[in-house]
PDB file of C-alpha atoms in Angstrom:
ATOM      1  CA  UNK V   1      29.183 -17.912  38.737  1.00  0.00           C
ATOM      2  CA  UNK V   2      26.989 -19.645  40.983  1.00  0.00           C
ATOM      3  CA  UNK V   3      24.804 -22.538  41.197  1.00  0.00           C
ATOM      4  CA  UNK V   4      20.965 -22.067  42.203  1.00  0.00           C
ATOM      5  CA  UNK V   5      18.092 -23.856  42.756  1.00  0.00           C
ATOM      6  CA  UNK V   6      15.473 -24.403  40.383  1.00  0.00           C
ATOM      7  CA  UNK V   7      12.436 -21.319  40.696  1.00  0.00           C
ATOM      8  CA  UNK V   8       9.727 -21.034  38.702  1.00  0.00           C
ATOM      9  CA  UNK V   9       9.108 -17.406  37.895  1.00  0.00           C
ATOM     10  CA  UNK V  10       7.072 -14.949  35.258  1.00  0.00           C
ATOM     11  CA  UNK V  11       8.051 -15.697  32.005  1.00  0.00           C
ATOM     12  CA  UNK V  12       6.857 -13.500  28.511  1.00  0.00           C
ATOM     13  CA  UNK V  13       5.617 -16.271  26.337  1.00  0.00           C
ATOM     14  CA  UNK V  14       7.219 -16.201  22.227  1.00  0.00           C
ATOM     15  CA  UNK V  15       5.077 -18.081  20.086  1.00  0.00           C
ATOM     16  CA  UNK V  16       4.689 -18.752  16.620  1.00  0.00           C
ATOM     17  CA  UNK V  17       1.863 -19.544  14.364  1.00  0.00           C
ATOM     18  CA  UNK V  18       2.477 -21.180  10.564  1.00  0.00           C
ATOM     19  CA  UNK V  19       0.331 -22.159   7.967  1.00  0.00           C
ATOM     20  CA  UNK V  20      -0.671 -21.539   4.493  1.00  0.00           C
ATOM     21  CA  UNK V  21      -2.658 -17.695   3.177  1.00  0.00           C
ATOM     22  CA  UNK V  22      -6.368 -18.289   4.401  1.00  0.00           C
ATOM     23  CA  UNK V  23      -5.316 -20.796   7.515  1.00  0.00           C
ATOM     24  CA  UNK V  24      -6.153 -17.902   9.835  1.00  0.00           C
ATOM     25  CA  UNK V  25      -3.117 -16.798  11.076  1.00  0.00           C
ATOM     26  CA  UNK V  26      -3.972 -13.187  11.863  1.00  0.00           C
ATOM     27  CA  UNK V  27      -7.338 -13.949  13.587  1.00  0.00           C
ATOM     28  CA  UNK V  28      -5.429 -16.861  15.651  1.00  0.00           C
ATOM     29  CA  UNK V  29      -2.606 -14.726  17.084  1.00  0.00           C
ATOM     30  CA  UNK V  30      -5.552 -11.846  17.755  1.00  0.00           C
ATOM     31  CA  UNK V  31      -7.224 -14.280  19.819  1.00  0.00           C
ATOM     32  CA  UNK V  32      -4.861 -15.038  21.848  1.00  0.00           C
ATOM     33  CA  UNK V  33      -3.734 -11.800  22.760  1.00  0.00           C
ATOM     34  CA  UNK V  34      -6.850 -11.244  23.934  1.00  0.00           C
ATOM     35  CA  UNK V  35      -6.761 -14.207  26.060  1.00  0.00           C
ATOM     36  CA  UNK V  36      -2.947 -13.257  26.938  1.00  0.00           C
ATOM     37  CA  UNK V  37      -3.948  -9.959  28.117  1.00  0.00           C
ATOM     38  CA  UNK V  38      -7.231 -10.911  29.974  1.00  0.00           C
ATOM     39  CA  UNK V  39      -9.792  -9.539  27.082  1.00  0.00           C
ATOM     40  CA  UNK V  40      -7.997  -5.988  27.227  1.00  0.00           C
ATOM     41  CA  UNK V  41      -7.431  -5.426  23.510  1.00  0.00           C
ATOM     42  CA  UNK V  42      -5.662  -2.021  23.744  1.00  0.00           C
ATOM     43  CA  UNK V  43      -2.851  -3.505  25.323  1.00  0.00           C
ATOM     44  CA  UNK V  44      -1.954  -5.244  22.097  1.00  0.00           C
ATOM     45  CA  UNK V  45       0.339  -3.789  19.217  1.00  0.00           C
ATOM     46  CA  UNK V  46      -0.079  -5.561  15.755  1.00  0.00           C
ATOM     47  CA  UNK V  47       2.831  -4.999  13.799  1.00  0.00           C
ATOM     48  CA  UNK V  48       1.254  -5.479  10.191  1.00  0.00           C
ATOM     49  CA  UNK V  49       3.304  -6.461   7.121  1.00  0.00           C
ATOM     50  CA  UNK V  50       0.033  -7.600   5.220  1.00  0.00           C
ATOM     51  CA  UNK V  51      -1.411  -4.136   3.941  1.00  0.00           C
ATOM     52  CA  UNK V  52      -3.433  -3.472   6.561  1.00  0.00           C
ATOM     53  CA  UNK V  53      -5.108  -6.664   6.785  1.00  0.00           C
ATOM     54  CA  UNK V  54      -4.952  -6.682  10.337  1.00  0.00           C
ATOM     55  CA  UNK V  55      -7.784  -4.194  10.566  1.00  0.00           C
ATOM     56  CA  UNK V  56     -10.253  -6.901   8.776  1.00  0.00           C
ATOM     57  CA  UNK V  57     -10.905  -8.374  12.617  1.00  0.00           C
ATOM     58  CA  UNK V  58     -11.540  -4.971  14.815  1.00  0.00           C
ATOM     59  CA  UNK V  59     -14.736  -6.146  15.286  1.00  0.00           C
ATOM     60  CA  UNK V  60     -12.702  -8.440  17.684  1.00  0.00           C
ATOM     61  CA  UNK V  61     -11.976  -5.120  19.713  1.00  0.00           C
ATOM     62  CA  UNK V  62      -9.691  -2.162  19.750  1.00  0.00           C
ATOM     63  CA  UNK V  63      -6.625  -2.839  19.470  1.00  0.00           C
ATOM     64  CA  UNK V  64      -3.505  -1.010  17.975  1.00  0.00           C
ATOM     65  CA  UNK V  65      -1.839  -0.904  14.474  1.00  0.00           C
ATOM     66  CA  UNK V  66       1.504   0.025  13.406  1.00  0.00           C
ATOM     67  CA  UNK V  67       1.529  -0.788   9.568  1.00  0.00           C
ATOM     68  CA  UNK V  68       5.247  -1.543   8.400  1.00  0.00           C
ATOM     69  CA  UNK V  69       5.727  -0.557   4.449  1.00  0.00           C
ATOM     70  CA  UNK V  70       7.778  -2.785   2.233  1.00  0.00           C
ATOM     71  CA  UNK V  71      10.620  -3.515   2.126  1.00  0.00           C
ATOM     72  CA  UNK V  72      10.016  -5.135   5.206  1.00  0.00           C
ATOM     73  CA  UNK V  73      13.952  -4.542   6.615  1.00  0.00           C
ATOM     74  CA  UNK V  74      15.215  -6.419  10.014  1.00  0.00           C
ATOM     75  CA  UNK V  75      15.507  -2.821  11.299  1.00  0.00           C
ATOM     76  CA  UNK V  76      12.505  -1.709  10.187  1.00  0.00           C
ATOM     77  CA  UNK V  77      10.809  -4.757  12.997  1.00  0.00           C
ATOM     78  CA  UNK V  78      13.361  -3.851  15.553  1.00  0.00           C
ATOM     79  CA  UNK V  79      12.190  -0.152  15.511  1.00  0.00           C
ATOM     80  CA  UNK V  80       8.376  -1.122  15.720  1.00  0.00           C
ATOM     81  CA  UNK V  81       8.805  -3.355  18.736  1.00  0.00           C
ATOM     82  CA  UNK V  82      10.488  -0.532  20.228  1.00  0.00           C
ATOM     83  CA  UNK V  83       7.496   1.716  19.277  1.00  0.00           C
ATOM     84  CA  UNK V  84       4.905  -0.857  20.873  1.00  0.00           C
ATOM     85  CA  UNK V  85       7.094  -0.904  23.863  1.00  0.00           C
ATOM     86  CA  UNK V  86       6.919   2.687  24.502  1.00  0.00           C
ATOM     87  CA  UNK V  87       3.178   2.567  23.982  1.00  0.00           C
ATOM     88  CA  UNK V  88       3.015  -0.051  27.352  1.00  0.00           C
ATOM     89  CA  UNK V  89       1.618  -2.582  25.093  1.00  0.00           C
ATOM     90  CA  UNK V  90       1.415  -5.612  26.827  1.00  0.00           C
ATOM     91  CA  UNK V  91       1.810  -8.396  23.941  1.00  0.00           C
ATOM     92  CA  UNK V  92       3.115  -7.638  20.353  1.00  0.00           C
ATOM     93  CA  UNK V  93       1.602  -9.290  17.543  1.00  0.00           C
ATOM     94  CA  UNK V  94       4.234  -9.672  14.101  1.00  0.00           C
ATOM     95  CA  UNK V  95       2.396 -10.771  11.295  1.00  0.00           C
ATOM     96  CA  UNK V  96       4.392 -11.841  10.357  1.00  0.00           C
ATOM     97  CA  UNK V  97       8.269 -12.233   9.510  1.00  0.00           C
ATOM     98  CA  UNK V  98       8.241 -14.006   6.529  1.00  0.00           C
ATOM     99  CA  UNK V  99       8.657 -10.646   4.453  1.00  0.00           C
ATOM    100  CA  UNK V 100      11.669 -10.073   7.040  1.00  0.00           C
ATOM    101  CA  UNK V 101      13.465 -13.597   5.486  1.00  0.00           C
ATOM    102  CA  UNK V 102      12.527 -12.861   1.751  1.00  0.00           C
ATOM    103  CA  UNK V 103      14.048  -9.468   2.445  1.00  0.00           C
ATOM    104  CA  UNK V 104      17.055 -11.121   3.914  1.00  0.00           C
ATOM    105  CA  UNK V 105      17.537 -13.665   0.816  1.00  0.00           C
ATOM    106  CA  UNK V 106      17.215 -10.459  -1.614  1.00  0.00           C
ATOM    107  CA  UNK V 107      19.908  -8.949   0.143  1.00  0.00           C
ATOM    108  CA  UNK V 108      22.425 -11.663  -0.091  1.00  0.00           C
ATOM    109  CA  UNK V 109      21.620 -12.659  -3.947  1.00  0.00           C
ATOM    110  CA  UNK V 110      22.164  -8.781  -4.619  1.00  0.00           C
ATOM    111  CA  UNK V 111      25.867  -9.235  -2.630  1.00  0.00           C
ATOM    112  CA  UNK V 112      28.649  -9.948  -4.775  1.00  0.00           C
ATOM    113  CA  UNK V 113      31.452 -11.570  -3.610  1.00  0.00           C
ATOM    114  CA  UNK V 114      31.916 -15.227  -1.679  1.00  0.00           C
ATOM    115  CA  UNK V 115      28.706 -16.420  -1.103  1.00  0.00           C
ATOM    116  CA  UNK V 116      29.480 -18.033   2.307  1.00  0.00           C
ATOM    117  CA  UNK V 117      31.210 -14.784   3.758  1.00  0.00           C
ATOM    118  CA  UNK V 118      27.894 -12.614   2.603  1.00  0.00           C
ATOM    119  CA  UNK V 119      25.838 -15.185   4.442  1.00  0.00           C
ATOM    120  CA  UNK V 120      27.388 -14.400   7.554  1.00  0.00           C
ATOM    121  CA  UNK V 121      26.142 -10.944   7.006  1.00  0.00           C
ATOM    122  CA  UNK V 122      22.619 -12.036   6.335  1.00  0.00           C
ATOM    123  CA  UNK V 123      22.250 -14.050   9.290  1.00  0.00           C
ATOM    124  CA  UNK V 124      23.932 -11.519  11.455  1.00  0.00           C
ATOM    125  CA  UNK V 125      20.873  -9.066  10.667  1.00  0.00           C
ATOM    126  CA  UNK V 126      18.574 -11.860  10.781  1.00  0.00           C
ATOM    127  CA  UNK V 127      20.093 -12.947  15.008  1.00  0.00           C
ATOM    128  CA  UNK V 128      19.593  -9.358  16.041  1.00  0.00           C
ATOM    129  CA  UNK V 129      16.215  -9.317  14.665  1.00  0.00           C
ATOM    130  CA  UNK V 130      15.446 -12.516  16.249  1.00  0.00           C
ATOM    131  CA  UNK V 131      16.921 -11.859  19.864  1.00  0.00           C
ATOM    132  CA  UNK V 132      14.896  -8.626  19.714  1.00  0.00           C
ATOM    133  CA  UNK V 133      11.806 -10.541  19.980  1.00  0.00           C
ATOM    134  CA  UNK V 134      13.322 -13.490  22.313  1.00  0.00           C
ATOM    135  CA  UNK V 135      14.358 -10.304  24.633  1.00  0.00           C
ATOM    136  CA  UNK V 136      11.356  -8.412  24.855  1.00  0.00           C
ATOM    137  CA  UNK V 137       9.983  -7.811  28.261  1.00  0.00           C
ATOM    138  CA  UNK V 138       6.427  -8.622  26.554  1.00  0.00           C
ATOM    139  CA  UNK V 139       4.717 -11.525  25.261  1.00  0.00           C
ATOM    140  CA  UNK V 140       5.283 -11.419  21.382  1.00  0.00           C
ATOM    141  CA  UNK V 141       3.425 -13.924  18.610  1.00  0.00           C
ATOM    142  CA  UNK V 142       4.474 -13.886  15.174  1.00  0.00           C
ATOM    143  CA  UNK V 143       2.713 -15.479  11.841  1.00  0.00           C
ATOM    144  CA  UNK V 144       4.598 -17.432   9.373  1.00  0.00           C
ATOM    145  CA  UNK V 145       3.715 -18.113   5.665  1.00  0.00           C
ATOM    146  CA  UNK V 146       4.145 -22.130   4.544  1.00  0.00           C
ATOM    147  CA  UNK V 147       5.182 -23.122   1.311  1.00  0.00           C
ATOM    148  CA  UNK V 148       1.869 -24.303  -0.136  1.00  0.00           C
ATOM    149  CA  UNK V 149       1.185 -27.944  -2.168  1.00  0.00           C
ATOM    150  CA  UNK V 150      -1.584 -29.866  -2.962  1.00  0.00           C
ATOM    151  CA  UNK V 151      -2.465 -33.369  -2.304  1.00  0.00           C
ATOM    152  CA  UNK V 152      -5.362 -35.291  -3.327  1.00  0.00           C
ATOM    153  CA  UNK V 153      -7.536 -36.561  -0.751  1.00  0.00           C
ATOM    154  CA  UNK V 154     -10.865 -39.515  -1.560  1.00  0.00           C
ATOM    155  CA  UNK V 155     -14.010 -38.178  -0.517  1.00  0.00           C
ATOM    156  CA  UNK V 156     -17.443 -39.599  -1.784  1.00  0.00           C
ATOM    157  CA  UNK V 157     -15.585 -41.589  -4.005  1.00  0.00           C
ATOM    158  CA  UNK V 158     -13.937 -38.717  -6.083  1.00  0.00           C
ATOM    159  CA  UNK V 159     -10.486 -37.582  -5.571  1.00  0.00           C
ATOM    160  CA  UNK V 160     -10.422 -34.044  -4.568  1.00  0.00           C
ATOM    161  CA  UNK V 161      -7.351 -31.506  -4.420  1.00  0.00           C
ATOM    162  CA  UNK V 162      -6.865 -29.784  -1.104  1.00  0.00           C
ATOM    163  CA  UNK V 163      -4.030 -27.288   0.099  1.00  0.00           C
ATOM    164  CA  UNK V 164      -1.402 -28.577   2.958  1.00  0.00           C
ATOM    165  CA  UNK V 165       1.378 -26.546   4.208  1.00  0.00           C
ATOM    166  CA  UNK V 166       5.013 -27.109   3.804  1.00  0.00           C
ATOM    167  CA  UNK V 167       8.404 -25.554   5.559  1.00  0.00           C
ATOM    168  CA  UNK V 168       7.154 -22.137   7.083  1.00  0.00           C
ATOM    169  CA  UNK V 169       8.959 -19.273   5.013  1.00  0.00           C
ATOM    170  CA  UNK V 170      11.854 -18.481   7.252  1.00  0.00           C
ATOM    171  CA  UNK V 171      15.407 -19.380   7.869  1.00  0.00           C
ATOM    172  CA  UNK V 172      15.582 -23.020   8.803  1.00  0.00           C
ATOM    173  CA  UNK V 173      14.759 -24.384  12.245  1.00  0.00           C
ATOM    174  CA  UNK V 174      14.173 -20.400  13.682  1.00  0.00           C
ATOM    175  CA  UNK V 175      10.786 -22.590  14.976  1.00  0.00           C
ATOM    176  CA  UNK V 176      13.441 -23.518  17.376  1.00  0.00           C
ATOM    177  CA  UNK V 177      13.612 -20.665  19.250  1.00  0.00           C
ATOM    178  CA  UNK V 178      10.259 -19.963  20.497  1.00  0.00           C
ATOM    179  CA  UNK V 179       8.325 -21.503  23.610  1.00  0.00           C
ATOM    180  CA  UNK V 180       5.364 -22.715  21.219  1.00  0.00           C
ATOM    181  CA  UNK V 181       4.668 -23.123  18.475  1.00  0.00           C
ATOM    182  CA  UNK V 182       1.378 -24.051  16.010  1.00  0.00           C
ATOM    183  CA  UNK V 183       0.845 -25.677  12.877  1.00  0.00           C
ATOM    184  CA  UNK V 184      -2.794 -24.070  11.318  1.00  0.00           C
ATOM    185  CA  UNK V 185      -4.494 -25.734   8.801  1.00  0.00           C
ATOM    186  CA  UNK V 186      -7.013 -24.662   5.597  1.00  0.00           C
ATOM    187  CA  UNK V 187      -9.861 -25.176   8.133  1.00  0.00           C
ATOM    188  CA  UNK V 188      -8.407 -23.140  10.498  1.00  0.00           C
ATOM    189  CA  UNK V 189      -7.640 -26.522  13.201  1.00  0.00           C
ATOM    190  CA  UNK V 190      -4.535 -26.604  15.351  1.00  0.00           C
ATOM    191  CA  UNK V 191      -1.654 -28.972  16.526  1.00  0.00           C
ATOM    192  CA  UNK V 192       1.622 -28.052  18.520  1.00  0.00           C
ATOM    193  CA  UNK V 193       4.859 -28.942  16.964  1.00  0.00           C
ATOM    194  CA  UNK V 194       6.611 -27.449  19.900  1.00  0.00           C
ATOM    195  CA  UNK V 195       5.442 -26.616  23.492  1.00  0.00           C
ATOM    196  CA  UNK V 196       7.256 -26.233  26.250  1.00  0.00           C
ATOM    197  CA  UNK V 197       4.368 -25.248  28.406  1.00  0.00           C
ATOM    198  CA  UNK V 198       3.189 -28.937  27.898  1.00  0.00           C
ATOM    199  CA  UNK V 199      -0.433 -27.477  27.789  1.00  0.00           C
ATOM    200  CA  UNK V 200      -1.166 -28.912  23.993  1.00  0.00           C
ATOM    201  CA  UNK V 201       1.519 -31.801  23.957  1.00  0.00           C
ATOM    202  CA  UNK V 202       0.052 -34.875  22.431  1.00  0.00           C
ATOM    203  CA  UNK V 203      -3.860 -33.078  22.120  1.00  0.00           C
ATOM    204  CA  UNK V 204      -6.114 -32.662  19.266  1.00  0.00           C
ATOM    205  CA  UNK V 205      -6.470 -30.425  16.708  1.00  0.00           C
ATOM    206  CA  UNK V 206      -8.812 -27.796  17.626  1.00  0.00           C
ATOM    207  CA  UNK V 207      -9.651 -24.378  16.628  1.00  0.00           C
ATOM    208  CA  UNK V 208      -7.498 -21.298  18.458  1.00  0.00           C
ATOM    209  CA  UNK V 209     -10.001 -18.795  20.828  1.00  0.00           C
ATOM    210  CA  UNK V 210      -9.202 -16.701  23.483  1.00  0.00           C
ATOM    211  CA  UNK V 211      -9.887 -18.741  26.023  1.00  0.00           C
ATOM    212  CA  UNK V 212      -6.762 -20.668  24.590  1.00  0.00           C
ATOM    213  CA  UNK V 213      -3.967 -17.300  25.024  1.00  0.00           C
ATOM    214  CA  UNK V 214      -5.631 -17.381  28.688  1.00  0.00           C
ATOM    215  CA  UNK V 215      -4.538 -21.130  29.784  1.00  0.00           C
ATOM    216  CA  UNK V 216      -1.160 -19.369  28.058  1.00  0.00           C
ATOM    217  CA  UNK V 217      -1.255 -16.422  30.293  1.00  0.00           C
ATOM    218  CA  UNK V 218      -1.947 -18.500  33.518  1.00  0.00           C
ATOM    219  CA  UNK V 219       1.303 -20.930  32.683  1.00  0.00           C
ATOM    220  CA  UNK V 220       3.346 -18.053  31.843  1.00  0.00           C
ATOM    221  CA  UNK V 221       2.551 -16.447  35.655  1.00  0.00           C
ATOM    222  CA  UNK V 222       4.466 -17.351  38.515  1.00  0.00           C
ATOM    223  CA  UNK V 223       3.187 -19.512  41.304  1.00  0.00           C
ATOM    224  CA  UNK V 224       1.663 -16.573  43.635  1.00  0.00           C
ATOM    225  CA  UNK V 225      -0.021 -15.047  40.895  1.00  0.00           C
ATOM    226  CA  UNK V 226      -1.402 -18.259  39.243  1.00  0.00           C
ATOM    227  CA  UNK V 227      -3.882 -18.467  42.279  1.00  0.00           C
ATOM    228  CA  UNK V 228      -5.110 -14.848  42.007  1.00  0.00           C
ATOM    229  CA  UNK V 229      -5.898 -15.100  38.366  1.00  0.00           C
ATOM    230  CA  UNK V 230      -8.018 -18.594  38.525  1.00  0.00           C
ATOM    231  CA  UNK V 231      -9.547 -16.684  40.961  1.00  0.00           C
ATOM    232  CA  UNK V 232     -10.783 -14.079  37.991  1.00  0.00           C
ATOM    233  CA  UNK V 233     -11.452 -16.864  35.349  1.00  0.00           C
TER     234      UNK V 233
END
């Protein structure tokens, strides 16, 4: 044991996007890989648990597919990271791992037996699958579904129903464990509900682009290398 002084060093951003289906999840987290990897597309894995829907956007660039069948398993993740990793991709793309939870509560309805004690099992899969990704020598961004609702908002004098999003679809507070996280809305704008690069604390809503996984990339970077790559910008 021994105590050090403070060092800032290269660090593999985890990041999480939520919203409601037709936010634009899957085009935000492609986006910034791109920016994350310094427009170099074929250094990203997309781990797809949508049917494919991941191709829809290749006209973004070429980037790689690994299409994981239902029932989407804790394993089943675990080995796909693995298989990006051996491929050299550079950042990993899970969209998303809101399948992964709904598998999870499936499991532990189907248990029998005390409730609380087959919880413990649950989670248990759930923590491995989760320190897989907060362990991965890569950057990794994963999508999560919100619960959808409906409010009614006034515009031109008529009351019109629009869709919000809710609680993302996962166990509670796992938000908790990643460096950033983004709330998307219907018309695909922004906000940080956690950031601890500080780089969208506090700002506007705005609309995801690569240009925003590059300001990530630079603050992920260590000190020496931070000059170099404003250098490229």
């Amino acid at each position: 044991m021994q105590l050090l002084p403070s060092e800032r060093k290269q660090t593999k951003i985890k990041m999480a996007l939520q919203g409601i289906s037709g936010s634009g999840k899957t085009m935000s987290a492609i986006l910034l890989a791109k920016g994350l990897t310094n427009d170099n597309l074929s250094k990203v894995g997309i781990i797809d648990t949508e049917r494919g829907s991941s191709h829809l956007y290749a006209h973004l660039g070429s980037y790689n597919v690994l299409k994981l069948e239902q029932p989407c398993l804790p394993e089943k993740y675990i080995e796909a990271i693995d298989i990006c990793l051996t491929a050299g991709m550079e950042v990993i793309v899970i969209d998303g791992i809101s399948q992964c939870w709904n598998y999870l509560l499936g499991l532990h309805a189907s248990l029998t037996g005390n409730s609380f004690t087959n919880w413990k099992k649950v989670t248990a899969k759930q923590d491995v699958f989760i320190n897989k990704i907060l362990h991965a020598p890569v950057h990794i961004i994963v999508t999560m579904r919100s619960k959808q609702a409906y409010v009614l908002n006034l515009k031109n004098g008529k009351y019109i129903p629009e869709k919000v999003g809710l609680k993302a679809v996962q166990r509670n507070d796992v938000d908790y464990e990643f460096d950033l996280v983004f709330d998307i809305d219907i018309k695909h704008f922004a906000v940080s509900n956690k950031d601890r690069t500080n780089l969208f604390t506090d700002k506007q809503a705005f609309v995801i682009n690569s240009l925003t996984g590059m300001k990530i990339r630079n603050w992920a970077l260590s000190n020496e290398n931070l000059k170099q790559i404003k250098q490229e910008i």
